[in-house]
Short mmCIF file of C-alpha atoms in Angstrom, two decimals:
data_model
loop_
_atom_site.label_atom_id
_atom_site.label_comp_id
_atom_site.label_asym_id
_atom_site.label_seq_id
_atom_site.Cartn_x
_atom_site.Cartn_y
_atom_site.Cartn_z
CA UNK A 225 64.34 -53.50 -42.76
CA UNK A 226 62.43 -55.49 -40.16
CA UNK A 227 61.11 -53.64 -37.11
CA UNK A 228 61.62 -55.38 -33.77
CA UNK A 229 58.81 -54.52 -31.36
CA UNK A 230 59.61 -53.58 -27.76
CA UNK A 231 59.90 -56.57 -25.45
CA UNK A 232 61.21 -57.61 -22.00
CA UNK A 233 64.15 -60.03 -21.77
CA UNK A 234 64.01 -63.06 -19.51
CA UNK A 235 66.18 -61.27 -16.93
CA UNK A 236 63.65 -58.37 -16.77
CA UNK A 237 65.53 -55.85 -18.93
CA UNK A 238 63.16 -53.83 -21.14
CA UNK A 239 64.22 -53.49 -24.81
CA UNK A 240 62.96 -50.57 -26.90
CA UNK A 241 61.56 -51.14 -30.39
CA UNK A 242 64.17 -50.81 -33.13
CA UNK A 243 64.89 -51.65 -36.74
CA UNK A 244 67.35 -54.30 -37.78
CA UNK A 245 69.10 -54.89 -41.11
CA UNK A 246 67.96 -57.96 -42.97
CA UNK A 247 70.54 -60.75 -43.29
CA UNK A 248 73.03 -59.87 -46.06
CA UNK A 249 71.69 -56.33 -46.53
CA UNK A 250 74.67 -54.64 -44.88
CA UNK A 251 77.11 -56.35 -47.28
CA UNK A 252 74.99 -55.45 -50.32
CA UNK A 253 74.75 -51.81 -49.21
CA UNK A 254 78.52 -51.67 -48.74
CA UNK A 255 79.13 -53.01 -52.26
CA UNK A 256 76.64 -50.50 -53.67
CA UNK A 257 78.28 -47.59 -51.80
CA UNK A 258 81.80 -48.58 -52.97
CA UNK A 259 80.57 -48.87 -56.56
CA UNK A 260 78.91 -45.43 -56.34
CA UNK A 261 82.04 -43.83 -54.94
CA UNK A 262 84.12 -45.43 -57.71
CA UNK A 263 81.78 -44.02 -60.36
CA UNK A 264 82.00 -40.55 -58.81
CA UNK A 265 85.78 -40.80 -58.58
CA UNK A 266 86.28 -41.86 -62.19
CA UNK A 267 83.79 -39.38 -63.62
CA UNK A 268 85.66 -36.44 -62.09
CA UNK A 269 88.76 -36.82 -64.25
CA UNK A 270 91.27 -34.06 -64.90
CA UNK A 271 94.18 -33.59 -67.32
CA UNK A 272 97.77 -34.57 -66.58
CA UNK A 273 98.79 -31.11 -65.36
CA UNK A 274 96.01 -31.08 -62.76
CA UNK A 275 93.63 -28.65 -64.45
CA UNK A 276 90.14 -29.64 -65.41
CA UNK A 277 89.44 -30.01 -69.11
CA UNK A 278 87.45 -27.23 -70.82
CA UNK A 279 83.92 -27.99 -71.97
CA UNK A 280 83.45 -28.13 -75.74
CA UNK A 281 82.31 -24.95 -77.45
CA UNK A 282 79.02 -25.18 -79.34
CA UNK A 283 79.24 -24.99 -83.13
CA UNK A 284 75.67 -23.73 -83.56
CA UNK A 285 74.44 -20.15 -83.18
CA UNK A 286 71.03 -19.86 -81.60
CA UNK A 287 68.32 -18.87 -82.44
CA UNK A 288 68.34 -20.62 -85.80
CA UNK A 289 66.95 -18.45 -88.60
CA UNK A 290 66.05 -19.50 -92.15
CA UNK A 291 66.15 -16.11 -93.86
CA UNK A 292 69.04 -16.78 -96.25
CA UNK A 293 66.87 -16.46 -99.37
CA UNK A 294 67.68 -13.95 -102.08
CA UNK A 295 65.37 -12.34 -104.62
CA UNK A 296 67.34 -13.89 -107.49
CA UNK A 297 66.63 -17.48 -106.46
CA UNK A 298 63.18 -18.83 -107.38
CA UNK A 299 60.99 -19.96 -104.51
CA UNK A 300 60.78 -23.69 -103.93
CA UNK A 301 57.67 -25.29 -105.35
CA UNK A 302 56.25 -28.17 -103.35
CA UNK A 303 56.01 -31.46 -105.20
CA UNK A 304 54.06 -34.54 -104.18
CA UNK A 305 56.14 -37.22 -102.53
CA UNK A 306 54.16 -40.08 -104.10
CA UNK A 307 53.55 -40.84 -107.76
CA UNK A 308 50.00 -42.11 -107.36
CA UNK A 309 46.90 -40.00 -106.65
CA UNK A 310 45.58 -39.93 -103.13
CA UNK A 311 41.81 -39.74 -103.03
CA UNK A 312 40.17 -38.03 -100.09
CA UNK A 313 36.55 -38.40 -99.10
CA UNK A 314 34.51 -35.47 -100.35
CA UNK A 315 32.17 -34.02 -97.77
CA UNK A 316 28.45 -34.29 -98.45
CA UNK A 317 26.70 -31.01 -99.14
CA UNK A 318 24.86 -29.59 -96.17
CA UNK A 319 21.15 -29.04 -96.28
CA UNK A 320 19.96 -25.49 -95.87
CA UNK A 321 18.80 -24.46 -92.43
CA UNK A 322 15.03 -24.07 -92.14
CA UNK A 323 13.79 -20.50 -92.28
CA UNK A 324 11.69 -19.11 -89.51
CA UNK A 325 8.01 -18.39 -90.13
CA UNK A 326 7.89 -15.77 -87.38
CA UNK A 327 8.47 -12.15 -88.22
CA UNK A 328 10.70 -10.37 -85.77
CA UNK A 329 10.51 -8.38 -83.56
CA UNK A 330 7.47 -9.83 -81.87
CA UNK A 331 5.04 -7.17 -80.70
CA UNK A 332 3.75 -8.40 -77.34
CA UNK A 333 1.03 -5.74 -77.17
CA UNK A 334 -0.62 -7.29 -80.20
CA UNK A 335 -1.15 -10.51 -78.24
CA UNK A 336 -3.57 -8.82 -75.87
CA UNK A 337 -1.53 -9.26 -72.74
CA UNK A 338 -2.09 -6.75 -69.97
CA UNK A 339 1.44 -5.89 -69.28
#
């Protein structure tokens, strides 16, 4: 929407600043509003006797639990989904951490400090 700045007409009449619709915008907005109202009108349908239709009832009971196993049935054993071996990189063995040559606890009085 263009904004028209305040100005003074040639006859001396002051005109305040205002916004103005762009050419053709009013027609486009009217078409959009009519389309929106039509969508709202058609989406709010009711049955022939004037009552609104009932929402469908869910066929699932929540929360879903998978505890239908019995002690008679053997447990499922996982099987590979591919027939060829998949090789994974083996990690390299770690080197041992160096051991400390200092015996702990350190006795500071043996160092000759005057604390």
